[in-house]
Tab-separated table of N, CA and C in Angstrom:
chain	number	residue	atom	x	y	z
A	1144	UNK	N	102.343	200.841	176.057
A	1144	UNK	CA	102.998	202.073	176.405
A	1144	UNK	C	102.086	203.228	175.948
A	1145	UNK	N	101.989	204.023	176.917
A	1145	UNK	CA	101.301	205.467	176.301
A	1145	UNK	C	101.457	206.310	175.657
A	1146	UNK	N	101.058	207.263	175.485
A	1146	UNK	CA	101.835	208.580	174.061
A	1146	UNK	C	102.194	208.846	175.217
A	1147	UNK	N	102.426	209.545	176.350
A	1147	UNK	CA	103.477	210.568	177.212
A	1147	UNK	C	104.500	209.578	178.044
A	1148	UNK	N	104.524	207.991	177.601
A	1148	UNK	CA	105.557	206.972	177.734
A	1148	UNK	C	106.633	207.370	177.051
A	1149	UNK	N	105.549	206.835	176.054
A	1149	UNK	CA	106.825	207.226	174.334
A	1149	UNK	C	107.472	208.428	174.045
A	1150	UNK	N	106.511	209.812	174.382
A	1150	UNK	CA	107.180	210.730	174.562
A	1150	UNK	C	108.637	210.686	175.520
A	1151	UNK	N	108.379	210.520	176.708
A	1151	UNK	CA	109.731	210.478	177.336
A	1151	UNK	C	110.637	209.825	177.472
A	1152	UNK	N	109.936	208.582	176.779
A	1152	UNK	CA	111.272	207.589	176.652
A	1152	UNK	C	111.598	208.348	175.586
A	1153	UNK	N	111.202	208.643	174.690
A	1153	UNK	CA	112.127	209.485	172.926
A	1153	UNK	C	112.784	210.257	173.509
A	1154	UNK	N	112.337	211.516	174.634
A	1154	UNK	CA	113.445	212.495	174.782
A	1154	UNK	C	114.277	212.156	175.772
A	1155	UNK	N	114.019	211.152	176.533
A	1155	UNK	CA	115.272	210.969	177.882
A	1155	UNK	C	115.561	210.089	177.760
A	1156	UNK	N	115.851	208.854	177.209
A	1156	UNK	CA	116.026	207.547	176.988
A	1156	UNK	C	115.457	206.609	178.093
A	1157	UNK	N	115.653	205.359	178.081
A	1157	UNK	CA	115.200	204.541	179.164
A	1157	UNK	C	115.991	203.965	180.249
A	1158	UNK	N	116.832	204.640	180.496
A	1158	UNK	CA	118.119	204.651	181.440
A	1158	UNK	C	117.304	205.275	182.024
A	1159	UNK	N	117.000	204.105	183.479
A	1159	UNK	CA	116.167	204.846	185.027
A	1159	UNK	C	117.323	205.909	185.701
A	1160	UNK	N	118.398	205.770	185.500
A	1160	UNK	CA	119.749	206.594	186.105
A	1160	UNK	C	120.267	206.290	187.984
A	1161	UNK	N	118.969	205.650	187.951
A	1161	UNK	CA	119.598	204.879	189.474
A	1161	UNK	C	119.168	203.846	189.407
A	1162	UNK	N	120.311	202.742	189.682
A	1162	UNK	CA	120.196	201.488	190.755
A	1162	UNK	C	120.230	200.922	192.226
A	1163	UNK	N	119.706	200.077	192.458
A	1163	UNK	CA	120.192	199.271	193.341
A	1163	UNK	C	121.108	197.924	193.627
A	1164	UNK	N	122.287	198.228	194.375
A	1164	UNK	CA	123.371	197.369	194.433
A	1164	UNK	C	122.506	196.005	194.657
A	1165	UNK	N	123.456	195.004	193.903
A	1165	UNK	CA	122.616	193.520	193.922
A	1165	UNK	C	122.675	193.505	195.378
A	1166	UNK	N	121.421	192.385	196.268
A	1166	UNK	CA	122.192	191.967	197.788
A	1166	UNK	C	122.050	193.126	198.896
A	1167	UNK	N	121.505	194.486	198.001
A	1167	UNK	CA	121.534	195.473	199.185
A	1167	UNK	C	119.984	195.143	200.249
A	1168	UNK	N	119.248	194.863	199.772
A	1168	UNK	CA	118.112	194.880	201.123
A	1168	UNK	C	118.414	193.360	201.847
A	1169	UNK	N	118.763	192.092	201.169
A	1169	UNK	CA	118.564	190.969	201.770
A	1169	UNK	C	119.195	191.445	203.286
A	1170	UNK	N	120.385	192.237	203.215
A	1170	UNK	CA	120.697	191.888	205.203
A	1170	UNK	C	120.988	193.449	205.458
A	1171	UNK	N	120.352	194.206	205.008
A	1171	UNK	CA	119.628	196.130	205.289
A	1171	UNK	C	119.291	195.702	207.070
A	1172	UNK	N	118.181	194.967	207.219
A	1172	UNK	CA	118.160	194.719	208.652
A	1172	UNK	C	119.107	194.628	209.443
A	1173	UNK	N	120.282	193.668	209.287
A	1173	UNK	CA	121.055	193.321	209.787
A	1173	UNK	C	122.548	194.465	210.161
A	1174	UNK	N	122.881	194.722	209.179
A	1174	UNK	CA	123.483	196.162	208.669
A	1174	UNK	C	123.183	197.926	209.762
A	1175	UNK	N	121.781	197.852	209.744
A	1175	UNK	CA	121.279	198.842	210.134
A	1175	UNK	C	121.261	198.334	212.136
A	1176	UNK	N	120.742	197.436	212.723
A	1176	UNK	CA	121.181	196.494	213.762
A	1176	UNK	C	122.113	197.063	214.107
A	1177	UNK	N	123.439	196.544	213.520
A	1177	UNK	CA	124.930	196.659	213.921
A	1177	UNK	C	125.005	198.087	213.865
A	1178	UNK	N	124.596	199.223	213.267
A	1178	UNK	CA	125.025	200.061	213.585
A	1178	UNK	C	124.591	201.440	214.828
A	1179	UNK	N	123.759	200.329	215.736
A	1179	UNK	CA	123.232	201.141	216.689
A	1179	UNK	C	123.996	200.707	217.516
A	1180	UNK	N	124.361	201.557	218.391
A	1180	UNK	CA	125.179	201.451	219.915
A	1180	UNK	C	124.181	200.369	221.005
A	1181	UNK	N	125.021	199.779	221.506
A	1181	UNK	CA	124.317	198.891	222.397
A	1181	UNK	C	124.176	199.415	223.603
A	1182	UNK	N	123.971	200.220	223.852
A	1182	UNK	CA	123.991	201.000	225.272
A	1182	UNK	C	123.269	202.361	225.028
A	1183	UNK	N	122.337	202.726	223.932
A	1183	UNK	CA	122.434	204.145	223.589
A	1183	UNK	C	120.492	204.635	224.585
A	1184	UNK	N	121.629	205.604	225.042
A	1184	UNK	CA	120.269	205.991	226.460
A	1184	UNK	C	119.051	207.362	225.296
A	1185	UNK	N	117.681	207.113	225.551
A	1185	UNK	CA	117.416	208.318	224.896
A	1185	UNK	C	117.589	209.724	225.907
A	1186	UNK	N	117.871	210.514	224.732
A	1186	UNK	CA	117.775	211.687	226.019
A	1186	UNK	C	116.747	212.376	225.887
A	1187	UNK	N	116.754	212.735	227.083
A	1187	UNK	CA	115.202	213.468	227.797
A	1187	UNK	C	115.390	215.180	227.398
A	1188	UNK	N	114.282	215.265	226.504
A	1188	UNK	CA	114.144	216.739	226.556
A	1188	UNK	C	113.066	217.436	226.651
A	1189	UNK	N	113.056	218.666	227.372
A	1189	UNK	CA	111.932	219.163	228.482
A	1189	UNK	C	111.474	219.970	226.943
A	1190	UNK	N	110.183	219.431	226.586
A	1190	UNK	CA	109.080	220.516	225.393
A	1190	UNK	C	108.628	221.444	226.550
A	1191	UNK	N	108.725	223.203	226.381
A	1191	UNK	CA	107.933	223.899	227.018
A	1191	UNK	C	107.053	224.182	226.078
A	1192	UNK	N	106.120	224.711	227.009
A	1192	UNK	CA	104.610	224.713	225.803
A	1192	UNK	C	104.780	226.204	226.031
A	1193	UNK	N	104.156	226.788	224.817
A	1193	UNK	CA	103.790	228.281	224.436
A	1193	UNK	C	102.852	228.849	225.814
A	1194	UNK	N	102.816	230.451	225.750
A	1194	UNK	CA	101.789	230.468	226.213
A	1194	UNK	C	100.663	230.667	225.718
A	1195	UNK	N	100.558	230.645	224.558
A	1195	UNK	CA	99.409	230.212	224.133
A	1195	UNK	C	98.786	229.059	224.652
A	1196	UNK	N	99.781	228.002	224.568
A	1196	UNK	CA	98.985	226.792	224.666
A	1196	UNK	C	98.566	226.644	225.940
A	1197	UNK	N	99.205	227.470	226.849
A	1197	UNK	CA	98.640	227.543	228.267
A	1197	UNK	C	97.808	228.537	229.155
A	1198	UNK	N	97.360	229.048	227.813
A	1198	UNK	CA	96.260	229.994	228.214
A	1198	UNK	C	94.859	230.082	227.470
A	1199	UNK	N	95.372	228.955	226.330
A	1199	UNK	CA	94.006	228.250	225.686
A	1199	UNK	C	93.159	228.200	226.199
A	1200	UNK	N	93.040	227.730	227.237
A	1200	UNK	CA	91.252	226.954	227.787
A	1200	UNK	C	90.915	227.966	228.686
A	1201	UNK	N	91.558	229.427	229.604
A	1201	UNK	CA	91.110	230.502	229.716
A	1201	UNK	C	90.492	231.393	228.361
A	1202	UNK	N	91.013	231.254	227.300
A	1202	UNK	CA	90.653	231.819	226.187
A	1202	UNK	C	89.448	231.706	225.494
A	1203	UNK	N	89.574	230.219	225.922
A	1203	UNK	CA	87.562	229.417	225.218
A	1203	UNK	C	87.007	229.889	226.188
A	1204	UNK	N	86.973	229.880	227.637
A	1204	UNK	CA	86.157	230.085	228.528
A	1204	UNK	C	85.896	231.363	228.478
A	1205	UNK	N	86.627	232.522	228.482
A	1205	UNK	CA	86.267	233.536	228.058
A	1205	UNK	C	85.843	234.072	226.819
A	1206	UNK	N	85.823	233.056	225.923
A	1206	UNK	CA	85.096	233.881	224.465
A	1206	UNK	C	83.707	232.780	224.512
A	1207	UNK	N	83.390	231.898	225.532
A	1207	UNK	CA	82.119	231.073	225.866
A	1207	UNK	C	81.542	232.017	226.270
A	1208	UNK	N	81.958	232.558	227.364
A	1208	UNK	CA	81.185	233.520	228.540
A	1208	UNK	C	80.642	235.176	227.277
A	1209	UNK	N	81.470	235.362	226.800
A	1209	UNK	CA	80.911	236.668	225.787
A	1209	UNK	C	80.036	236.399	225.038
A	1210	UNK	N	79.981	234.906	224.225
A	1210	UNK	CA	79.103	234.610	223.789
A	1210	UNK	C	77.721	234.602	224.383
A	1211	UNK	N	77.509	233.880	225.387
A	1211	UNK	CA	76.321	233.733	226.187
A	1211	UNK	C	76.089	235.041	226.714
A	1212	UNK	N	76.577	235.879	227.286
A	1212	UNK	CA	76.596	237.006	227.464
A	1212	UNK	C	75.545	238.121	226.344
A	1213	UNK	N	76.274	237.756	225.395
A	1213	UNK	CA	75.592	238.619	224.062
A	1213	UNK	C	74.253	237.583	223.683
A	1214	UNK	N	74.710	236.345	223.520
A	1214	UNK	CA	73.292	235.763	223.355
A	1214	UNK	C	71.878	236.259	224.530
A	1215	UNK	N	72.115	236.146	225.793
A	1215	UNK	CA	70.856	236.213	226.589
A	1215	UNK	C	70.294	237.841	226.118
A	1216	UNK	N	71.797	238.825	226.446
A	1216	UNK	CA	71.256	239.728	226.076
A	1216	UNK	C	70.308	240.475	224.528
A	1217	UNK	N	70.857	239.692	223.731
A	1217	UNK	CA	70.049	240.091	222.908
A	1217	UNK	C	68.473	239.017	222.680
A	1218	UNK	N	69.105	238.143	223.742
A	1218	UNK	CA	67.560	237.461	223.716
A	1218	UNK	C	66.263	238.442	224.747
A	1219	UNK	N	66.916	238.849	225.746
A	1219	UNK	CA	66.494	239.760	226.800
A	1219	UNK	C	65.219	240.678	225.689
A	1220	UNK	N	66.597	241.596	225.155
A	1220	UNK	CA	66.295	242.968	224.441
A	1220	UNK	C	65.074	242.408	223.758
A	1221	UNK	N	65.175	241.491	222.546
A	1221	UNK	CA	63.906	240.519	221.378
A	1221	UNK	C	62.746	240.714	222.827
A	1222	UNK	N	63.262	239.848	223.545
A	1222	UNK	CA	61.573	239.761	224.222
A	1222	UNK	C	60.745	240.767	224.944
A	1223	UNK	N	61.818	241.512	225.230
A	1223	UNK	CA	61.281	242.833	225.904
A	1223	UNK	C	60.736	243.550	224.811
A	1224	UNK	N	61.270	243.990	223.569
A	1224	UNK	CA	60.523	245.023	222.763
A	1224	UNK	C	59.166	244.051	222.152
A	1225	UNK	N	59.135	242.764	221.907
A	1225	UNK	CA	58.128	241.919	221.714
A	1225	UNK	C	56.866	242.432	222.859
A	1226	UNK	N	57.539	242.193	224.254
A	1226	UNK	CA	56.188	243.064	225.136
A	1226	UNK	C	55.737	244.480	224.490
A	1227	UNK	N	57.016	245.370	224.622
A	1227	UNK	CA	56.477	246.650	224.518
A	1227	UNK	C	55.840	246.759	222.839
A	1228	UNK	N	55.918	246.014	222.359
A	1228	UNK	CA	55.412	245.742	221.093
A	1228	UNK	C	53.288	245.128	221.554
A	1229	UNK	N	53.021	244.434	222.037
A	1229	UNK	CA	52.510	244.380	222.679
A	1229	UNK	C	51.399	244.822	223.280
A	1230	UNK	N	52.311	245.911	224.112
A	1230	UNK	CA	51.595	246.226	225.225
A	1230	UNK	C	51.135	248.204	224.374
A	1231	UNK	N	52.101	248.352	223.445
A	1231	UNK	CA	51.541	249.548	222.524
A	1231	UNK	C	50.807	249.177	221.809
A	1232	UNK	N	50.651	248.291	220.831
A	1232	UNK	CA	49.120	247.567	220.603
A	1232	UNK	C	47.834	247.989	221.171
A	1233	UNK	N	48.117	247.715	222.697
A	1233	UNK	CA	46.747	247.157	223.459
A	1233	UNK	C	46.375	248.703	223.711
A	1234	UNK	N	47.378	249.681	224.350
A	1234	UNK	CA	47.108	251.171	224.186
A	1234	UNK	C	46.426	251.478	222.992
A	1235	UNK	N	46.935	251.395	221.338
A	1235	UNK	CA	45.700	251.874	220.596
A	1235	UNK	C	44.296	251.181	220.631
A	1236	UNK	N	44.432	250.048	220.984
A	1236	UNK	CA	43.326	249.407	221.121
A	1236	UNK	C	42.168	250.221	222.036
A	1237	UNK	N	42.644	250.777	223.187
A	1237	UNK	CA	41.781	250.960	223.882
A	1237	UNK	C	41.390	252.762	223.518
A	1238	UNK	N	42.290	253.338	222.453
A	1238	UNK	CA	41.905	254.936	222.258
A	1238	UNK	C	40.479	254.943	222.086
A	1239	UNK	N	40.134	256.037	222.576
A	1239	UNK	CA	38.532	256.688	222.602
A	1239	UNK	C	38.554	257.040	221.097
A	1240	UNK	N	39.153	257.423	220.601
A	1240	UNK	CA	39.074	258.594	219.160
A	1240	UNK	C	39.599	257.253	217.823
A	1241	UNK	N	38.261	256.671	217.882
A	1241	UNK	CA	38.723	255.787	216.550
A	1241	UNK	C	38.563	256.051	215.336
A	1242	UNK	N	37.909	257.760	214.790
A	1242	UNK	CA	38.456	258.306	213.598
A	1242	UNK	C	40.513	258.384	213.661
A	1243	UNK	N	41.304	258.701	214.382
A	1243	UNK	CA	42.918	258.624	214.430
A	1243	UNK	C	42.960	257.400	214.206
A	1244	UNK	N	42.575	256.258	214.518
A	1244	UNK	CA	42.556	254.544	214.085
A	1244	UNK	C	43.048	254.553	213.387
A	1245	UNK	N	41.623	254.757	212.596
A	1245	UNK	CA	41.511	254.903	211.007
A	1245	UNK	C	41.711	255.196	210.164
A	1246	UNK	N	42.464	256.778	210.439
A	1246	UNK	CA	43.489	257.731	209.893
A	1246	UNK	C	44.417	256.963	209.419
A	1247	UNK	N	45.111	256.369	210.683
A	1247	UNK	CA	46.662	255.730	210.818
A	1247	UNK	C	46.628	254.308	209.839
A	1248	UNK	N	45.274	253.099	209.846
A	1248	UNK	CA	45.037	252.325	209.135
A	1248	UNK	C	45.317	252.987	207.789
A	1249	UNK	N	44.427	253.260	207.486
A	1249	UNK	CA	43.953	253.995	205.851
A	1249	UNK	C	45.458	254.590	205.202
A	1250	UNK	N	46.270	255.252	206.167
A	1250	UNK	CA	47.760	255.581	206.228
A	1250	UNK	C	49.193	254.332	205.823
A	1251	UNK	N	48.784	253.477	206.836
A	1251	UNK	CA	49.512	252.607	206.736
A	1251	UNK	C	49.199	251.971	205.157
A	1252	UNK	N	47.751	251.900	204.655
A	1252	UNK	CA	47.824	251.086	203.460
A	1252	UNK	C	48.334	251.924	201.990
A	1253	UNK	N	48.697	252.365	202.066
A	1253	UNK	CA	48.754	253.197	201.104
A	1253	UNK	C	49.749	252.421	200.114
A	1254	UNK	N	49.516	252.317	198.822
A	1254	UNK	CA	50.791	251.952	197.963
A	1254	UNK	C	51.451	252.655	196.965
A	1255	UNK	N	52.118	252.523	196.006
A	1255	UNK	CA	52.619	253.643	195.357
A	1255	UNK	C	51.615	254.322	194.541
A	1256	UNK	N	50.815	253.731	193.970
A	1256	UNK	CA	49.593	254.818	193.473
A	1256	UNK	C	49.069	255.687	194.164
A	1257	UNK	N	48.131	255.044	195.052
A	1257	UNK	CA	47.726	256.214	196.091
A	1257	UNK	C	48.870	257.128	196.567
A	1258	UNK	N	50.316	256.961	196.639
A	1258	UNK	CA	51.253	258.020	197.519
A	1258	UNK	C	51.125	258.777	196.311
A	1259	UNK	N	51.261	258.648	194.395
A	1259	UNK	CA	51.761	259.527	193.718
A	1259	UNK	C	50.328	260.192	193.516
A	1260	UNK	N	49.445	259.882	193.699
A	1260	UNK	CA	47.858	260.439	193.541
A	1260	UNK	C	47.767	261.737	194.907
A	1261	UNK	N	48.334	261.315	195.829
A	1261	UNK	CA	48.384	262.488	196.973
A	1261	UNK	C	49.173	263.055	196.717
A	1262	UNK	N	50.267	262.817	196.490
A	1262	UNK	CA	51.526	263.906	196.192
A	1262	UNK	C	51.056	264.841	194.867
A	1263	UNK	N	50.454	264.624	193.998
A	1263	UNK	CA	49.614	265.793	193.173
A	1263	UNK	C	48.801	266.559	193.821
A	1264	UNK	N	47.677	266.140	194.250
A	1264	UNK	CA	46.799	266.396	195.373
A	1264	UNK	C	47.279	267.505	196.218
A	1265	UNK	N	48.194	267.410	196.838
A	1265	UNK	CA	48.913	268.408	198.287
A	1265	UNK	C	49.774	269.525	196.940
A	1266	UNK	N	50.136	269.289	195.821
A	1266	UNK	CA	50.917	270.399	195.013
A	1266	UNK	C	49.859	271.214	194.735
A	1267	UNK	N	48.642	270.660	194.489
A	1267	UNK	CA	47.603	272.076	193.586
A	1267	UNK	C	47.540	273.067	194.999
């Protein structure tokens, strides 16, 4: 027996508080048998379905279609600015004036030293 056995047998005693009548399951089958009607028809009853449930598979089909919808399009948009990504590239590529290049390079690298070294620079 366990300590939370012993515990509850100490406070509630060991009186389960229900029985079973001697003899009650041996003829339960038999018992339960006899007390169905010999003639008993089931009856038919009409389940209507929600309309939800009958407007479900318009519902997927239309939140399929938005999906794909938004997918191509934003696949569209990605590949298109990927060109114009691209194709502005190939424009600086071909500028006559490759001191502005170089400007814009030398610009782009800049890190926080060099920005706080110019930002003195432009105050004097």
């Amino acid at each position: 027996m366990t300590k939370e056995e012993k515990l509850l047998s100490d406070k509630y005693g060991k009186d389960p508080g229900f029985t079973v009548p001697k003899g009650y399951f041996e003829d339960f089958a038999d018992r339960m048998m006899a007390q169905i009607p010999e003639n008993s028809t089931a009856k038919v009853v009409n389940i209507r379905s929600s309309h939800w449930h009958r407007l479900r598979p318009y519902a997927v089909a239309a939140a399929s279609v938005c999906v794909a919808i938004f997918s191509i399009t934003t696949y569209v948009q990605n590949h298109h600015d990927s060109e114009l990504g691209s194709a502005s590239a190939s424009i600086y590529k071909q500028q006559s004036n490759s001191d502005a290049w170089d400007e814009a390079v030398d610009y782009t690298m800049f890190d926080n030293a060099d920005l706080y070294a110019s930002m003195e620079d432009f105050g004097k």
